Amino acid sequence: MGDAVDRNERSLTIASRRSVLLVDLDGTLTDAAPGIVGCFRFALAAMGRPAPQDADLSWIIGPPLRQSFAEMLGGAHGAEEALAVYRSCYGSTGLFEAFVYAGAPEALALLKDSGARLFLCTSKPAIYARRILDRFGLAGSFDAAYGSEIDGRFEDKGDLIAHILAVERLDPGDCVMWGDRKHDVAGARRHAIPTIGALWGFGGEEELRRAGAAVLCAAPAEVPAAFGRFPRRSAHDA
C-alpha cells in the first residue's frame, strides 16, 4: 500500500526501532475459514439452529466465538452449549482444516532474523493455537504463544495484550500489533500500540481503516519493512 509505508521515509537505526511484534493467527498467518466455519455450522445444527448454506459466516473469524454464538442464537442462552459442541468438532479435526498464507513463514523468518521478538497474540484458545503452530512449522518463529483460556479469560484482545505485557515485562512503546480485524486494532490501541493491518485476512481495508490501523499491508512480504518503520516510543513521549 503506497499510503501505508512511505518508501522515501528515512530508515530508522536499529536502536531506535521497535523490537516486539504481537502477531494474530487466524486471518493473519493462516486462513482458518474451512475449519472454523465448518465446526460453527456443525454446532448450530446440533442446537437446532442451522445457518443457511449460502450464508457468509466469515464475520465469525476473529472475534470471540462466545459472542458469535450469542448473536446467532439471539442471546447468551445456549451459547456455552453451542461452544462446547463446536470445540468437540474443532479440537479433533477442525483446527487443522486451514492453510498458511503464502509468504507468511518467510515474513516471520525475516522478522526473527532482524532481531525482532515475536509473540503470538490470538483470541483462539492457547491449547489450539500452539498445536496449529506446531502442525504448520511456525512455532520456532515465536518467543512464546499466547491465547485465551477455555473459561473465557483473555478472549478480549486488549485483556490478552495486557496479560502478555505483564508476563513478558514488555514496554508498550516497543511493541507493534499485526492483525486482520478491528478487534486487533482496538485491543492494541488500549495500550497505545500501533497495528499493521493484514489486508489478505477477514477484516478488509475499510474495517481496518475505520478501526485506526497505522499501516496497511497487501501481503505478508510487506510486513517486515513496515515493522521496521515504527520508532520506539519512550514513556515521556506518551
Short mmCIF file of N, CA and C in Angstrom, two decimals, residues 78-191:
data_model
loop_
_atom_site.label_atom_id
_atom_site.label_comp_id
_atom_site.label_asym_id
_atom_site.label_seq_id
_atom_site.Cartn_x
_atom_site.Cartn_y
_atom_site.Cartn_z
N GLY A 78 -27.74 -20.68 25.59
CA GLY A 78 -27.35 -21.71 24.64
C GLY A 78 -25.97 -21.51 24.05
N ALA A 79 -25.36 -20.33 24.25
CA ALA A 79 -24.06 -20.06 23.64
C ALA A 79 -22.98 -20.98 24.20
N GLU A 80 -23.01 -21.24 25.51
CA GLU A 80 -22.00 -22.11 26.11
C GLU A 80 -22.14 -23.54 25.60
N GLU A 81 -23.38 -24.00 25.47
CA GLU A 81 -23.60 -25.36 24.96
C GLU A 81 -23.13 -25.46 23.51
N ALA A 82 -23.45 -24.45 22.72
CA ALA A 82 -23.02 -24.45 21.33
C ALA A 82 -21.50 -24.42 21.23
N LEU A 83 -20.87 -23.65 22.12
CA LEU A 83 -19.41 -23.56 22.11
C LEU A 83 -18.78 -24.90 22.45
N ALA A 84 -19.39 -25.63 23.39
CA ALA A 84 -18.87 -26.94 23.75
C ALA A 84 -18.96 -27.91 22.57
N VAL A 85 -20.07 -27.85 21.83
CA VAL A 85 -20.22 -28.70 20.64
C VAL A 85 -19.19 -28.30 19.59
N TYR A 86 -19.03 -27.01 19.39
CA TYR A 86 -18.04 -26.52 18.44
C TYR A 86 -16.65 -27.06 18.78
N ARG A 87 -16.27 -26.98 20.04
CA ARG A 87 -14.93 -27.41 20.44
C ARG A 87 -14.74 -28.91 20.29
N SER A 88 -15.80 -29.69 20.43
CA SER A 88 -15.68 -31.13 20.22
C SER A 88 -15.33 -31.44 18.78
N CYS A 89 -15.81 -30.59 17.88
CA CYS A 89 -15.51 -30.74 16.45
C CYS A 89 -14.16 -30.13 16.12
N TYR A 90 -13.95 -28.91 16.57
CA TYR A 90 -12.74 -28.18 16.21
C TYR A 90 -11.49 -28.81 16.82
N GLY A 91 -11.59 -29.25 18.06
CA GLY A 91 -10.42 -29.81 18.73
C GLY A 91 -9.96 -31.13 18.17
N SER A 92 -10.83 -31.83 17.44
CA SER A 92 -10.44 -33.12 16.87
C SER A 92 -9.93 -33.00 15.45
N THR A 93 -10.61 -32.23 14.63
CA THR A 93 -10.21 -32.13 13.21
C THR A 93 -10.18 -30.70 12.68
N GLY A 94 -11.09 -29.87 13.15
CA GLY A 94 -11.27 -28.55 12.56
C GLY A 94 -10.07 -27.64 12.60
N LEU A 95 -9.28 -27.74 13.68
CA LEU A 95 -8.16 -26.81 13.82
C LEU A 95 -7.10 -26.97 12.74
N PHE A 96 -7.03 -28.14 12.13
CA PHE A 96 -6.04 -28.36 11.08
C PHE A 96 -6.62 -28.18 9.67
N GLU A 97 -7.91 -27.81 9.58
CA GLU A 97 -8.52 -27.53 8.28
C GLU A 97 -8.27 -26.06 7.96
N ALA A 98 -7.03 -25.78 7.61
CA ALA A 98 -6.56 -24.42 7.38
C ALA A 98 -5.33 -24.48 6.49
N PHE A 99 -4.89 -23.33 6.01
CA PHE A 99 -3.63 -23.29 5.29
C PHE A 99 -2.90 -22.00 5.64
N VAL A 100 -1.59 -22.05 5.56
CA VAL A 100 -0.76 -20.89 5.86
C VAL A 100 -0.72 -19.98 4.63
N TYR A 101 -0.90 -18.69 4.84
CA TYR A 101 -0.86 -17.75 3.74
C TYR A 101 0.53 -17.73 3.09
N ALA A 102 0.55 -17.63 1.78
CA ALA A 102 1.82 -17.56 1.06
C ALA A 102 2.62 -16.36 1.54
N GLY A 103 3.87 -16.61 1.86
CA GLY A 103 4.76 -15.54 2.29
C GLY A 103 4.80 -15.32 3.79
N ALA A 104 3.85 -15.89 4.53
CA ALA A 104 3.83 -15.67 5.98
C ALA A 104 5.04 -16.29 6.68
N PRO A 105 5.42 -17.55 6.39
CA PRO A 105 6.60 -18.11 7.06
C PRO A 105 7.87 -17.33 6.75
N GLU A 106 7.99 -16.88 5.51
CA GLU A 106 9.18 -16.11 5.13
C GLU A 106 9.22 -14.76 5.85
N ALA A 107 8.05 -14.14 6.01
CA ALA A 107 7.99 -12.86 6.72
C ALA A 107 8.39 -13.04 8.18
N LEU A 108 7.89 -14.10 8.80
CA LEU A 108 8.26 -14.38 10.19
C LEU A 108 9.77 -14.61 10.31
N ALA A 109 10.33 -15.35 9.36
CA ALA A 109 11.76 -15.63 9.40
C ALA A 109 12.58 -14.35 9.27
N LEU A 110 12.17 -13.46 8.36
CA LEU A 110 12.88 -12.19 8.19
C LEU A 110 12.81 -11.34 9.45
N LEU A 111 11.64 -11.30 10.05
CA LEU A 111 11.45 -10.53 11.27
C LEU A 111 12.34 -11.09 12.38
N LYS A 112 12.33 -12.40 12.51
CA LYS A 112 13.15 -13.05 13.53
C LYS A 112 14.64 -12.78 13.29
N ASP A 113 15.06 -12.90 12.05
CA ASP A 113 16.46 -12.69 11.71
C ASP A 113 16.90 -11.24 11.95
N SER A 114 15.93 -10.33 11.89
CA SER A 114 16.26 -8.91 12.09
C SER A 114 16.41 -8.57 13.57
N GLY A 115 16.11 -9.53 14.44
CA GLY A 115 16.22 -9.30 15.87
C GLY A 115 14.92 -9.03 16.57
N ALA A 116 13.81 -9.07 15.83
CA ALA A 116 12.51 -8.83 16.45
C ALA A 116 12.13 -9.98 17.37
N ARG A 117 11.42 -9.65 18.45
CA ARG A 117 10.85 -10.66 19.33
C ARG A 117 9.38 -10.81 18.94
N LEU A 118 8.97 -12.04 18.63
CA LEU A 118 7.62 -12.31 18.16
C LEU A 118 6.82 -13.08 19.21
N PHE A 119 5.59 -12.60 19.46
CA PHE A 119 4.71 -13.27 20.41
C PHE A 119 3.36 -13.48 19.74
N LEU A 120 2.90 -14.73 19.69
CA LEU A 120 1.57 -14.99 19.16
C LEU A 120 0.55 -14.38 20.12
N CYS A 121 -0.44 -13.70 19.54
CA CYS A 121 -1.45 -13.00 20.34
C CYS A 121 -2.80 -13.24 19.67
N THR A 122 -3.47 -14.33 20.04
CA THR A 122 -4.72 -14.73 19.39
C THR A 122 -5.82 -14.95 20.41
N SER A 123 -7.05 -14.60 20.01
CA SER A 123 -8.21 -14.86 20.88
C SER A 123 -8.59 -16.34 20.89
N LYS A 124 -8.02 -17.10 19.97
CA LYS A 124 -8.24 -18.54 19.97
C LYS A 124 -7.63 -19.14 21.24
N PRO A 125 -8.26 -20.16 21.82
CA PRO A 125 -7.65 -20.80 23.00
C PRO A 125 -6.21 -21.22 22.73
N ALA A 126 -5.36 -20.93 23.67
CA ALA A 126 -3.93 -21.20 23.51
C ALA A 126 -3.66 -22.67 23.24
N ILE A 127 -4.46 -23.57 23.83
CA ILE A 127 -4.21 -25.01 23.64
C ILE A 127 -4.38 -25.40 22.17
N TYR A 128 -5.25 -24.69 21.43
CA TYR A 128 -5.41 -24.95 20.00
C TYR A 128 -4.32 -24.23 19.20
N ALA A 129 -4.06 -22.98 19.57
CA ALA A 129 -3.10 -22.17 18.82
C ALA A 129 -1.73 -22.82 18.78
N ARG A 130 -1.29 -23.36 19.90
CA ARG A 130 0.05 -23.96 19.94
C ARG A 130 0.12 -25.22 19.09
N ARG A 131 -0.96 -25.97 19.04
CA ARG A 131 -0.99 -27.16 18.18
C ARG A 131 -0.93 -26.76 16.72
N ILE A 132 -1.60 -25.68 16.37
CA ILE A 132 -1.60 -25.21 14.99
C ILE A 132 -0.20 -24.74 14.59
N LEU A 133 0.46 -23.98 15.46
CA LEU A 133 1.82 -23.53 15.16
C LEU A 133 2.75 -24.73 14.94
N ASP A 134 2.61 -25.74 15.79
CA ASP A 134 3.45 -26.93 15.66
C ASP A 134 3.16 -27.65 14.34
N ARG A 135 1.88 -27.82 14.02
CA ARG A 135 1.50 -28.56 12.81
C ARG A 135 2.04 -27.90 11.54
N PHE A 136 2.00 -26.57 11.50
CA PHE A 136 2.39 -25.87 10.29
C PHE A 136 3.83 -25.35 10.33
N GLY A 137 4.60 -25.79 11.33
CA GLY A 137 6.01 -25.45 11.38
C GLY A 137 6.31 -23.99 11.68
N LEU A 138 5.43 -23.31 12.41
CA LEU A 138 5.60 -21.89 12.70
C LEU A 138 6.07 -21.62 14.13
N ALA A 139 6.05 -22.63 14.98
CA ALA A 139 6.33 -22.41 16.40
C ALA A 139 7.71 -21.83 16.65
N GLY A 140 8.70 -22.24 15.84
CA GLY A 140 10.07 -21.79 16.06
C GLY A 140 10.28 -20.30 15.84
N SER A 141 9.33 -19.63 15.21
CA SER A 141 9.48 -18.20 14.97
C SER A 141 9.12 -17.36 16.19
N PHE A 142 8.46 -17.96 17.16
CA PHE A 142 7.91 -17.20 18.27
C PHE A 142 8.68 -17.41 19.57
N ASP A 143 8.82 -16.30 20.31
CA ASP A 143 9.39 -16.38 21.65
C ASP A 143 8.41 -17.10 22.59
N ALA A 144 7.12 -16.86 22.37
CA ALA A 144 6.07 -17.51 23.17
C ALA A 144 4.75 -17.35 22.43
N ALA A 145 3.80 -18.23 22.75
CA ALA A 145 2.48 -18.18 22.12
C ALA A 145 1.41 -17.98 23.18
N TYR A 146 0.61 -16.93 23.02
CA TYR A 146 -0.45 -16.60 23.97
C TYR A 146 -1.81 -16.63 23.27
N GLY A 147 -2.80 -17.12 24.01
CA GLY A 147 -4.17 -17.12 23.53
C GLY A 147 -5.12 -17.03 24.70
N SER A 148 -6.38 -17.23 24.43
CA SER A 148 -7.37 -17.20 25.50
C SER A 148 -7.36 -18.51 26.28
N GLU A 149 -8.06 -18.49 27.41
CA GLU A 149 -8.25 -19.70 28.20
C GLU A 149 -9.62 -20.29 27.88
N ILE A 150 -9.79 -21.56 28.12
CA ILE A 150 -11.06 -22.23 27.81
C ILE A 150 -12.23 -21.59 28.57
N ASP A 151 -11.96 -21.07 29.77
CA ASP A 151 -13.04 -20.46 30.55
C ASP A 151 -13.40 -19.06 30.09
N GLY A 152 -12.73 -18.56 29.05
CA GLY A 152 -13.07 -17.26 28.50
C GLY A 152 -12.11 -16.14 28.85
N ARG A 153 -11.22 -16.37 29.79
CA ARG A 153 -10.24 -15.34 30.11
C ARG A 153 -9.36 -15.03 28.90
N PHE A 154 -9.12 -13.75 28.71
CA PHE A 154 -8.24 -13.23 27.65
C PHE A 154 -8.83 -13.39 26.25
N GLU A 155 -10.15 -13.64 26.15
CA GLU A 155 -10.77 -13.62 24.81
C GLU A 155 -10.73 -12.21 24.23
N ASP A 156 -10.89 -11.21 25.09
CA ASP A 156 -10.79 -9.82 24.65
C ASP A 156 -9.33 -9.52 24.31
N LYS A 157 -9.09 -9.00 23.12
CA LYS A 157 -7.70 -8.81 22.67
C LYS A 157 -6.96 -7.80 23.55
N GLY A 158 -7.65 -6.78 24.03
CA GLY A 158 -7.00 -5.83 24.91
C GLY A 158 -6.56 -6.45 26.22
N ASP A 159 -7.40 -7.33 26.77
CA ASP A 159 -7.05 -8.03 28.01
C ASP A 159 -5.87 -8.98 27.77
N LEU A 160 -5.89 -9.63 26.62
CA LEU A 160 -4.80 -10.55 26.30
C LEU A 160 -3.47 -9.80 26.17
N ILE A 161 -3.51 -8.66 25.49
CA ILE A 161 -2.29 -7.88 25.34
C ILE A 161 -1.78 -7.41 26.70
N ALA A 162 -2.68 -6.99 27.57
CA ALA A 162 -2.27 -6.58 28.92
C ALA A 162 -1.58 -7.73 29.64
N HIS A 163 -2.11 -8.93 29.46
CA HIS A 163 -1.52 -10.13 30.08
C HIS A 163 -0.12 -10.38 29.53
N ILE A 164 0.04 -10.30 28.22
CA ILE A 164 1.35 -10.52 27.60
C ILE A 164 2.36 -9.48 28.08
N LEU A 165 1.94 -8.22 28.09
CA LEU A 165 2.84 -7.16 28.54
C LEU A 165 3.32 -7.40 29.96
N ALA A 166 2.40 -7.85 30.82
CA ALA A 166 2.76 -8.08 32.23
C ALA A 166 3.67 -9.29 32.40
N VAL A 167 3.30 -10.40 31.76
CA VAL A 167 4.08 -11.63 31.93
C VAL A 167 5.47 -11.49 31.34
N GLU A 168 5.55 -10.91 30.15
CA GLU A 168 6.84 -10.79 29.46
C GLU A 168 7.60 -9.52 29.83
N ARG A 169 6.97 -8.66 30.64
CA ARG A 169 7.59 -7.39 31.06
C ARG A 169 8.00 -6.56 29.84
N LEU A 170 7.04 -6.38 28.96
CA LEU A 170 7.28 -5.63 27.73
C LEU A 170 6.84 -4.18 27.88
N ASP A 171 7.54 -3.29 27.20
CA ASP A 171 7.19 -1.88 27.15
C ASP A 171 6.26 -1.67 25.95
N PRO A 172 5.03 -1.18 26.16
CA PRO A 172 4.13 -0.96 25.02
C PRO A 172 4.75 -0.07 23.95
N GLY A 173 5.63 0.83 24.36
CA GLY A 173 6.28 1.73 23.41
C GLY A 173 7.28 1.04 22.51
N ASP A 174 7.54 -0.24 22.79
CA ASP A 174 8.46 -1.03 21.97
C ASP A 174 7.70 -2.08 21.17
N CYS A 175 6.36 -2.03 21.19
CA CYS A 175 5.53 -3.08 20.59
C CYS A 175 4.73 -2.58 19.40
N VAL A 176 4.45 -3.52 18.49
CA VAL A 176 3.54 -3.31 17.36
C VAL A 176 2.65 -4.55 17.28
N MET A 177 1.40 -4.35 16.89
CA MET A 177 0.45 -5.46 16.67
C MET A 177 0.33 -5.72 15.18
N TRP A 178 0.16 -6.99 14.80
CA TRP A 178 -0.07 -7.37 13.39
C TRP A 178 -1.33 -8.22 13.36
N GLY A 179 -2.39 -7.72 12.74
CA GLY A 179 -3.64 -8.47 12.71
C GLY A 179 -4.53 -8.05 11.57
N ASP A 180 -5.66 -8.74 11.42
CA ASP A 180 -6.53 -8.51 10.27
C ASP A 180 -7.91 -7.98 10.62
N ARG A 181 -8.25 -7.86 11.92
CA ARG A 181 -9.60 -7.45 12.30
C ARG A 181 -9.57 -6.22 13.19
N LYS A 182 -10.71 -5.55 13.28
CA LYS A 182 -10.83 -4.35 14.11
C LYS A 182 -10.56 -4.66 15.58
N HIS A 183 -10.81 -5.90 15.99
CA HIS A 183 -10.58 -6.28 17.38
C HIS A 183 -9.08 -6.24 17.71
N ASP A 184 -8.24 -6.57 16.73
CA ASP A 184 -6.79 -6.48 16.93
C ASP A 184 -6.38 -5.02 17.13
N VAL A 185 -6.93 -4.15 16.29
CA VAL A 185 -6.59 -2.74 16.36
C VAL A 185 -7.07 -2.12 17.68
N ALA A 186 -8.33 -2.41 18.03
CA ALA A 186 -8.90 -1.84 19.25
C ALA A 186 -8.16 -2.32 20.49
N GLY A 187 -7.83 -3.61 20.52
CA GLY A 187 -7.11 -4.15 21.67
C GLY A 187 -5.74 -3.52 21.82
N ALA A 188 -5.05 -3.33 20.71
CA ALA A 188 -3.73 -2.72 20.75
C ALA A 188 -3.80 -1.25 21.13
N ARG A 189 -4.83 -0.54 20.63
CA ARG A 189 -4.95 0.89 20.91
C ARG A 189 -5.17 1.15 22.39
N ARG A 190 -5.77 0.22 23.11
CA ARG A 190 -5.93 0.38 24.56
C ARG A 190 -4.59 0.58 25.24
N HIS A 191 -3.53 0.10 24.61
CA HIS A 191 -2.19 0.19 25.20
C HIS A 191 -1.29 1.11 24.38
#
